[in-house]
Coordinates of C-alpha atoms and ligand atoms in Angstrom, one line a residue:
M1 CA 5.5 8.9 198.2
S2 CA 7.3 11.5 196.6
V3 CA 7.9 15.2 196.6
P4 CA 5.4 16.8 194.8
V5 CA 7.0 18.5 191.4
Q6 CA 6.5 22.0 191.9
Q7 CA 6.5 23.7 188.5
T8 CA 3.5 24.2 186.4
S9 CA 3.4 25.4 183.0
A10 CA 1.9 28.9 183.0
A11 CA -1.8 27.8 181.3
E12 CA -2.2 26.1 185.0
R13 CA -2.8 28.1 187.3
P14 CA -2.6 27.1 191.2
E15 CA -7.1 27.1 191.5
E16 CA -6.7 24.9 188.2
L17 CA -5.2 22.5 190.7
N18 CA -7.4 22.8 193.5
P19 CA -8.9 19.2 193.4
F20 CA -12.0 20.3 194.8
L21 CA -12.6 22.6 191.6
I22 CA -11.3 19.6 189.5
V23 CA -13.7 16.9 190.6
Q24 CA -16.8 19.5 190.8
N25 CA -16.1 19.9 187.3
E26 CA -15.6 16.8 186.3
I27 CA -19.4 15.7 187.9
R28 CA -20.8 18.5 186.1
K29 CA -19.6 17.4 182.8
A30 CA -20.4 13.7 183.2
A31 CA -23.9 14.3 184.6
E32 CA -24.3 16.6 181.1
L33 CA -22.8 14.3 178.7
L34 CA -25.7 11.5 180.6
Q35 CA -28.4 14.2 180.2
L36 CA -29.2 13.9 184.0
P37 CA -31.5 16.0 185.5
A38 CA -29.7 19.6 186.6
A39 CA -30.3 18.5 190.2
V40 CA -27.9 15.6 190.0
A41 CA -24.9 17.9 189.8
E42 CA -26.3 20.6 192.0
I43 CA -26.7 18.2 194.9
L44 CA -22.9 17.0 194.2
Q45 CA -21.4 20.0 194.1
E46 CA -20.9 19.8 198.0
P47 CA -20.4 17.3 200.6
A48 CA -23.6 16.6 202.4
R49 CA -21.8 17.0 205.7
V50 CA -18.6 18.3 206.7
L51 CA -16.7 18.3 210.1
C52 CA -13.8 20.7 211.1
V53 CA -12.1 19.5 214.2
A54 CA -9.2 20.8 216.3
I55 CA -7.4 17.8 218.7
P56 CA -5.3 18.8 221.7
V57 CA -2.7 16.3 222.2
R58 CA -0.1 16.2 224.8
M59 CA 3.1 15.6 223.2
D60 CA 6.4 13.6 225.1
D61 CA 7.9 16.6 226.3
G62 CA 4.3 17.6 228.3
T63 CA 3.7 20.1 225.9
I64 CA -0.1 20.6 224.6
R65 CA 0.1 20.8 220.9
L66 CA -3.3 21.6 219.0
F67 CA -3.5 19.6 215.4
R68 CA -6.7 20.2 212.7
G69 CA -8.3 17.5 211.4
Y70 CA -11.2 17.0 208.8
R71 CA -14.0 14.6 207.8
S72 CA -15.9 15.1 204.7
Q73 CA -19.1 12.9 204.3
H74 CA -20.2 13.6 200.2
T75 CA -23.4 12.0 199.7
F76 CA -25.6 9.1 201.8
A77 CA -27.5 8.3 198.1
L78 CA -26.0 4.9 197.9
G79 CA -25.5 4.2 201.9
P80 CA -23.0 5.0 204.3
T81 CA -20.3 6.9 203.3
K82 CA -16.6 5.4 203.0
G83 CA -13.1 6.3 202.7
G84 CA -9.8 6.8 204.1
I85 CA -8.1 9.1 206.8
R86 CA -4.7 10.9 205.6
F87 CA -2.2 12.2 207.9
H88 CA -0.2 14.7 206.4
P89 CA 1.3 18.3 206.7
Q90 CA -0.1 19.7 203.2
V91 CA -3.7 18.3 204.2
T92 CA -6.6 21.3 203.6
L93 CA -10.3 21.2 203.9
D94 CA -10.5 21.3 200.1
E95 CA -8.4 18.7 199.3
V96 CA -10.3 16.2 201.8
K97 CA -13.9 17.2 200.2
A98 CA -12.3 16.3 196.9
L99 CA -11.2 12.8 198.2
S100 CA -14.5 12.1 199.7
M101 CA -16.1 13.0 196.2
W102 CA -13.6 10.7 194.4
M103 CA -14.8 8.2 197.0
T104 CA -18.4 8.5 195.8
I105 CA -17.4 8.2 192.3
K106 CA -14.9 5.3 193.0
C107 CA -17.6 3.4 194.8
G108 CA -20.4 4.2 192.3
V109 CA -17.9 2.4 189.5
I110 CA -17.5 -0.8 191.5
G111 CA -21.1 -0.9 192.6
L112 CA -20.7 -0.8 196.5
P113 CA -23.1 0.2 198.7
Y114 CA -21.5 3.4 199.8
G115 CA -21.3 7.1 199.6
G116 CA -17.9 8.8 199.6
G117 CA -16.0 9.8 202.7
K118 CA -12.7 11.0 203.7
G119 CA -10.7 12.5 206.8
G120 CA -7.6 14.2 207.1
V121 CA -5.3 15.7 209.7
V122 CA -2.5 18.1 209.2
C123 CA 0.2 16.4 210.8
N124 CA 3.6 15.1 209.8
P125 CA 3.4 11.5 211.4
K126 CA 7.5 11.0 210.6
E127 CA 8.3 13.4 213.3
L128 CA 5.8 12.1 215.9
S129 CA 6.7 9.4 218.3
A130 CA 4.5 6.3 218.5
G131 CA 3.0 7.6 221.9
E132 CA 2.0 11.1 220.3
L133 CA 0.9 8.9 217.1
E134 CA -1.4 6.9 219.3
R135 CA -2.8 10.2 220.9
L136 CA -3.3 11.9 217.8
S137 CA -5.1 8.8 216.4
R138 CA -7.6 8.6 219.7
G139 CA -8.4 12.1 219.6
Y140 CA -9.1 12.4 216.1
I141 CA -11.7 9.7 216.7
Q142 CA -13.1 11.3 219.9
A143 CA -13.6 14.3 218.0
I144 CA -15.1 12.9 214.8
Y145 CA -17.5 10.2 216.9
P146 CA -20.7 11.6 216.8
L147 CA -20.3 11.4 213.0
I148 CA -19.0 8.2 212.5
G149 CA -19.9 4.5 212.9
P150 CA -20.7 1.2 210.7
D151 CA -23.7 2.5 209.3
T152 CA -22.9 6.2 208.9
D153 CA -19.5 6.8 207.7
I154 CA -16.8 3.7 207.8
P155 CA -12.8 5.3 207.6
A156 CA -10.1 3.2 206.5
P157 CA -6.2 3.6 205.9
D158 CA -4.9 6.5 203.2
V159 CA -1.6 8.3 202.9
Y160 CA 0.8 8.0 206.1
T161 CA -2.2 6.1 207.8
N162 CA -1.8 2.2 208.4
P163 CA -3.2 -0.9 210.3
Q164 CA -1.9 0.1 213.7
I165 CA -3.6 3.5 213.4
M166 CA -7.1 1.8 212.5
A167 CA -6.4 -0.5 215.3
W168 CA -6.4 2.7 217.8
M169 CA -9.1 4.2 216.0
M170 CA -11.3 1.3 216.4
D171 CA -10.4 0.8 219.8
E172 CA -11.1 4.3 220.9
Y173 CA -14.5 4.0 219.0
S174 CA -15.2 0.7 221.0
R175 CA -14.4 2.6 224.3
L176 CA -16.7 5.2 223.5
A177 CA -19.6 3.0 222.7
G178 CA -19.0 0.9 225.4
R179 CA -18.8 -2.1 223.2
P180 CA -16.7 -3.4 220.6
V181 CA -17.4 -2.1 217.3
P182 CA -14.9 -3.6 214.5
G183 CA -17.2 -2.5 211.7
V184 CA -16.7 1.4 212.1
I185 CA -13.3 1.2 210.7
T186 CA -11.6 -0.9 207.6
G187 CA -7.9 -1.2 207.2
K188 CA -7.3 -3.3 210.8
P189 CA -4.7 -5.4 211.5
I190 CA -6.0 -9.4 210.9
V191 CA -6.4 -10.1 214.7
L192 CA -8.8 -7.1 215.3
G193 CA -11.1 -8.6 212.3
G194 CA -9.3 -7.2 209.4
S195 CA -9.8 -9.0 205.9
L196 CA -6.9 -10.8 204.6
G197 CA -6.1 -9.3 201.3
R198 CA -6.8 -5.8 202.4
N199 CA -3.0 -4.8 202.5
E200 CA -2.3 -5.9 199.1
A201 CA -5.8 -4.8 197.5
T202 CA -5.0 -1.3 196.0
A203 CA -2.3 -2.6 194.5
R204 CA -4.0 -5.9 193.3
G205 CA -6.6 -4.3 192.3
C206 CA -4.7 -1.8 189.9
T207 CA -2.6 -4.7 188.4
I208 CA -5.7 -6.0 187.2
V209 CA -6.8 -3.2 185.9
I210 CA -3.5 -2.8 184.2
R211 CA -3.7 -6.3 182.9
E212 CA -7.2 -5.7 181.5
A213 CA -6.3 -2.5 179.6
A214 CA -2.9 -4.1 178.4
G215 CA -4.8 -6.8 176.8
E216 CA -7.3 -3.9 175.0
I217 CA -4.2 -2.6 173.4
G218 CA -2.3 -5.6 172.7
L219 CA 0.7 -4.8 174.8
R220 CA 2.2 -8.1 176.2
L221 CA 3.1 -7.6 180.2
S222 CA 5.9 -10.0 179.9
G223 CA 8.9 -8.2 179.1
S224 CA 7.5 -4.9 179.0
T225 CA 8.6 -2.3 181.5
A226 CA 7.4 0.3 184.2
A227 CA 8.0 2.7 186.4
I228 CA 6.4 3.6 189.9
Q229 CA 6.2 7.2 191.7
G230 CA 6.0 6.3 195.5
F231 CA 6.8 3.5 197.2
G232 CA 4.2 2.9 200.0
N233 CA 1.7 0.5 200.3
A234 CA 0.2 1.2 197.0
G235 CA 3.3 1.3 194.8
A236 CA 5.5 -0.9 196.7
I237 CA 3.3 -4.0 196.8
A238 CA 2.1 -2.9 192.7
A239 CA 6.0 -3.2 191.9
E240 CA 5.9 -6.6 193.3
L241 CA 2.9 -7.9 191.5
L242 CA 3.5 -6.3 188.6
S243 CA 7.2 -8.0 188.2
G244 CA 5.2 -11.2 189.3
L245 CA 3.5 -11.1 185.6
G246 CA 6.9 -10.4 183.9
V247 CA 6.9 -6.9 183.6
R248 CA 10.3 -5.4 184.6
I249 CA 10.1 -2.5 187.1
V250 CA 12.8 -0.1 185.8
A251 CA 12.5 2.9 188.4
V252 CA 10.8 3.6 191.5
N253 CA 11.2 6.5 193.9
D254 CA 9.9 7.6 197.3
S255 CA 9.8 11.0 199.1
R256 CA 13.6 10.9 199.3
G257 CA 14.5 10.1 196.0
G258 CA 14.6 7.3 193.1
V259 CA 16.4 4.4 191.5
Y260 CA 16.9 2.9 188.3
H261 CA 18.2 0.0 186.6
P262 CA 17.2 -0.5 182.3
Q263 CA 17.3 -4.4 183.2
G264 CA 14.7 -4.1 185.9
L265 CA 14.8 -3.7 189.6
D266 CA 15.2 -6.9 192.0
V267 CA 11.4 -5.7 193.9
A268 CA 11.5 -8.1 196.5
A269 CA 15.4 -7.1 197.5
L270 CA 14.4 -3.2 197.0
V271 CA 11.5 -3.9 199.7
R272 CA 13.4 -5.5 202.2
Y273 CA 16.2 -2.3 201.5
K274 CA 13.3 0.0 202.1
K275 CA 12.4 -1.8 205.1
E276 CA 15.8 -1.6 206.8
T277 CA 16.7 2.1 205.8
G278 CA 13.4 3.7 205.5
S279 CA 14.1 5.0 201.7
V280 CA 14.4 3.2 198.3
V281 CA 17.5 5.6 197.9
G282 CA 21.1 4.1 197.8
F283 CA 19.7 0.9 196.5
P284 CA 23.1 -1.3 195.7
G285 CA 20.9 -3.3 193.4
A286 CA 20.1 0.2 191.2
S287 CA 22.4 1.2 188.2
R288 CA 21.5 5.0 189.3
S289 CA 19.9 7.3 190.9
I290 CA 16.7 9.0 189.4
D291 CA 14.6 12.1 189.8
T292 CA 10.8 12.4 190.1
E293 CA 10.8 14.5 186.4
E294 CA 13.0 11.9 184.6
L295 CA 10.9 8.8 186.1
L296 CA 7.8 10.4 184.9
A297 CA 9.0 10.8 181.4
L298 CA 11.0 7.5 181.5
D299 CA 11.1 5.3 178.3
C300 CA 8.8 2.9 179.8
D301 CA 5.5 0.8 178.8
I302 CA 3.6 1.4 182.2
L303 CA 3.7 4.5 184.4
V304 CA 2.2 4.1 187.8
P305 CA 1.8 7.2 190.0
A306 CA 1.2 5.8 193.5
A307 CA 2.3 9.4 195.3
L308 CA 0.1 12.4 195.7
E309 CA -2.1 14.9 193.4
N310 CA -0.9 16.8 190.6
Q311 CA 2.3 14.9 190.0
I312 CA 1.7 14.6 186.3
T313 CA 1.4 18.1 184.9
E314 CA 0.9 19.9 181.6
S315 CA 4.9 20.4 181.4
I316 CA 5.5 16.6 182.5
A317 CA 2.7 15.3 180.2
P318 CA 4.0 16.2 176.6
R319 CA 7.1 13.9 177.5
V320 CA 5.4 11.3 179.2
R321 CA 6.6 8.4 177.0
A322 CA 4.5 5.1 178.8
R323 CA 1.3 4.0 176.7
I324 CA -0.6 3.0 179.6
V325 CA -0.7 5.4 182.9
A326 CA -2.4 3.7 185.9
E327 CA -3.2 6.1 188.5
A328 CA -2.7 4.0 191.6
A329 CA -2.3 7.8 193.6
N330 CA -5.8 10.0 193.7
G331 CA -5.3 12.6 191.7
P332 CA -2.1 12.4 190.3
T333 CA -2.6 14.0 187.2
T334 CA -4.0 17.5 186.3
P335 CA -6.8 18.4 184.0
G336 CA -4.5 20.2 181.6
A337 CA -1.9 17.2 181.5
D338 CA -5.0 14.7 181.1
A339 CA -6.2 16.5 177.9
I340 CA -2.4 16.3 176.8
L341 CA -2.1 12.3 177.6
T342 CA -5.6 11.9 175.6
A343 CA -4.3 13.7 172.5
R344 CA -1.2 11.7 172.5
K345 CA -3.0 8.5 172.6
V346 CA -1.4 7.5 176.0
L347 CA -4.2 5.5 177.9
V348 CA -5.1 6.8 181.2
L349 CA -6.4 4.5 184.0
P350 CA -8.2 6.7 186.2
D351 CA -7.3 6.7 189.9
I352 CA -11.3 6.3 190.7
L353 CA -10.9 2.6 189.0
A354 CA -7.2 2.0 189.1
N355 CA -7.1 2.4 192.8
A356 CA -10.5 1.4 193.8
G357 CA -9.0 -2.2 195.3
G358 CA -8.3 -0.6 198.6
V359 CA -12.1 0.5 198.7
T360 CA -13.3 -2.9 197.5
V361 CA -11.4 -5.2 199.6
S362 CA -12.3 -2.8 202.8
Y363 CA -16.1 -3.3 201.7
F364 CA -15.6 -6.9 202.1
E365 CA -13.9 -6.2 205.0
W366 CA -16.9 -4.4 206.7
V367 CA -19.2 -7.3 205.4
Q368 CA -17.0 -10.0 207.3
N369 CA -17.1 -7.8 210.4
L370 CA -21.0 -7.6 210.2
Q371 CA -21.6 -11.0 209.7
Q372 CA -19.1 -12.1 211.9
Y373 CA -17.5 -14.6 209.7
Y374 CA -14.2 -14.4 208.2
W375 CA -13.2 -15.5 204.4
T376 CA -10.2 -17.4 203.1
E377 CA -7.7 -15.0 201.0
E378 CA -8.2 -16.9 198.1
E379 CA -12.3 -15.7 198.6
V380 CA -11.2 -12.2 198.9
N381 CA -8.7 -12.1 196.0
R382 CA -11.5 -13.9 193.9
R383 CA -14.5 -11.6 194.5
L384 CA -11.8 -8.5 194.1
E385 CA -10.7 -10.1 190.7
E386 CA -14.4 -10.3 190.0
L387 CA -15.5 -7.0 191.0
M388 CA -12.6 -5.0 189.0
V389 CA -12.8 -6.8 185.9
R390 CA -16.5 -6.0 185.8
A391 CA -15.9 -2.1 186.5
F392 CA -13.2 -2.4 184.1
R393 CA -15.3 -3.9 181.1
N394 CA -18.0 -1.2 182.2
V395 CA -15.8 1.6 181.7
Y396 CA -14.2 0.4 179.1
R397 CA -17.5 0.0 176.7
M398 CA -18.6 3.5 177.7
H399 CA -14.8 4.9 176.7
V400 CA -15.5 3.4 173.1
E401 CA -19.3 3.6 172.9
K402 CA -19.4 7.1 173.6
G403 CA -15.8 8.1 172.5
V404 CA -14.8 9.9 175.8
P405 CA -11.4 9.2 178.0
M406 CA -11.6 6.6 180.3
R407 CA -11.6 9.1 183.4
R408 CA -15.3 10.8 182.1
A409 CA -16.2 7.2 181.2
A410 CA -15.7 5.9 184.6
Y411 CA -17.7 9.1 186.0
M412 CA -20.6 8.5 183.9
V413 CA -20.8 5.0 184.6
S414 CA -20.8 5.7 188.2
L415 CA -23.0 9.0 188.4
A416 CA -25.6 7.0 186.4
R417 CA -25.7 4.7 189.3
V418 CA -26.0 7.5 192.1
A419 CA -28.0 9.8 189.8
A420 CA -30.8 6.3 189.8
A421 CA -30.4 6.0 193.7
M422 CA -31.4 9.6 193.9
Q423 CA -34.0 9.6 191.7
S424 CA -35.7 6.3 193.4
R425 CA -35.2 8.3 196.8
G426 CA -37.2 11.0 195.5
W427 CA -34.3 13.3 196.0
L428 CA -34.7 14.8 192.5
Ligands
LIG501 N1 -7.8 5.1 201.5 C1 -8.2 4.4 200.1 C2 -8.8 5.4 198.9 O1 -8.6 6.4 198.5 C3 -9.1 3.5 201.0 C4 -10.1 4.0 201.1 C5 -11.4 3.1 202.0 O2 -10.6 1.5 202.1 O3 -12.7 3.0 202.4 O4 -9.5 4.4 198.0

């Protein structure tokens, strides 16, 4: 996670950075290009259902604190809704709605039988004790219990939530239901029905898409260089997997700062260092520190934003020197920046494709829970590879055939599928 870059150029007004308006606009444009019936974009403009909750939590000092939370369910056209839960101080309703809409598009790109969902709780988990975090996680599930379930809406981890939090949430749901319900949530610890390979899945999917894209533009990965913004689940594991393919990871950062080494950082040592100290800052194997702006504009082949929304802005985009931007985060590039990158022939691998590995293996986890039969890690990874490569090919073909950027192409691939489901249901 990285501190959001604050400065935006005059052209980008705050409402243009509202992810809800951004995704609405993208849906409209892709639907137009596909010449879909007007009802498709109309129906998909808003989530089908949004729940706002207030969660009272007893803090360790005995006082009660009220936390706000949301769950947005975008569309049930393709099946139950699916998507993570974010714990972050800056969570807003519009953000959660947008994230649920991106989940619809993401699931459609891969071909999963889901619509999009997303949840968020306004809190700073870094300031909560383990007990407070557990009570908040359980309280959130109590509040959204009537609207979730293995065949309704299936949450998962997102920014600052993890397998332990998923375990508490699954346990709370099961208590309320009066029976074990492992399929209500994914990203669980393995012992509770989590899937092998889920923890690495977002980064693995992103790495597969980078590899395919590099093949298309004739970039040899071995000996190439990458900078990674954010060193959480997606960023840190992407660094490991990319360096396994011979990519030199020259810079990484997290919410406290960044580190740089022109010869490439020792990623395994860096992961150990972050585990011990809580940050990459001060890593002895780096040649110097680096700030977010410099990292995003670094001279490297591949840039992986793996933190939050609106990081690559119009003021940064003209300075990005990477040939590939692979969005491991959701919504890291503003629309203005996106247009600049496209004009500069930077290949942007959009979030709805590049980070879809997470929800893909979540789907595998859910399938394993429902059939109560568990796959090997090789099986999971083989199927992930198959679905990611197929999705990349479909999107790349649309990109070439229609002459549209990869993001628009991904929306088009996905919306064609969602619209077909709506049509068959008689919604149009
Ligand atoms: N939070 C992840 C995403 O944004 C994963 C969602 C899931 O596994 O359902 O794609």
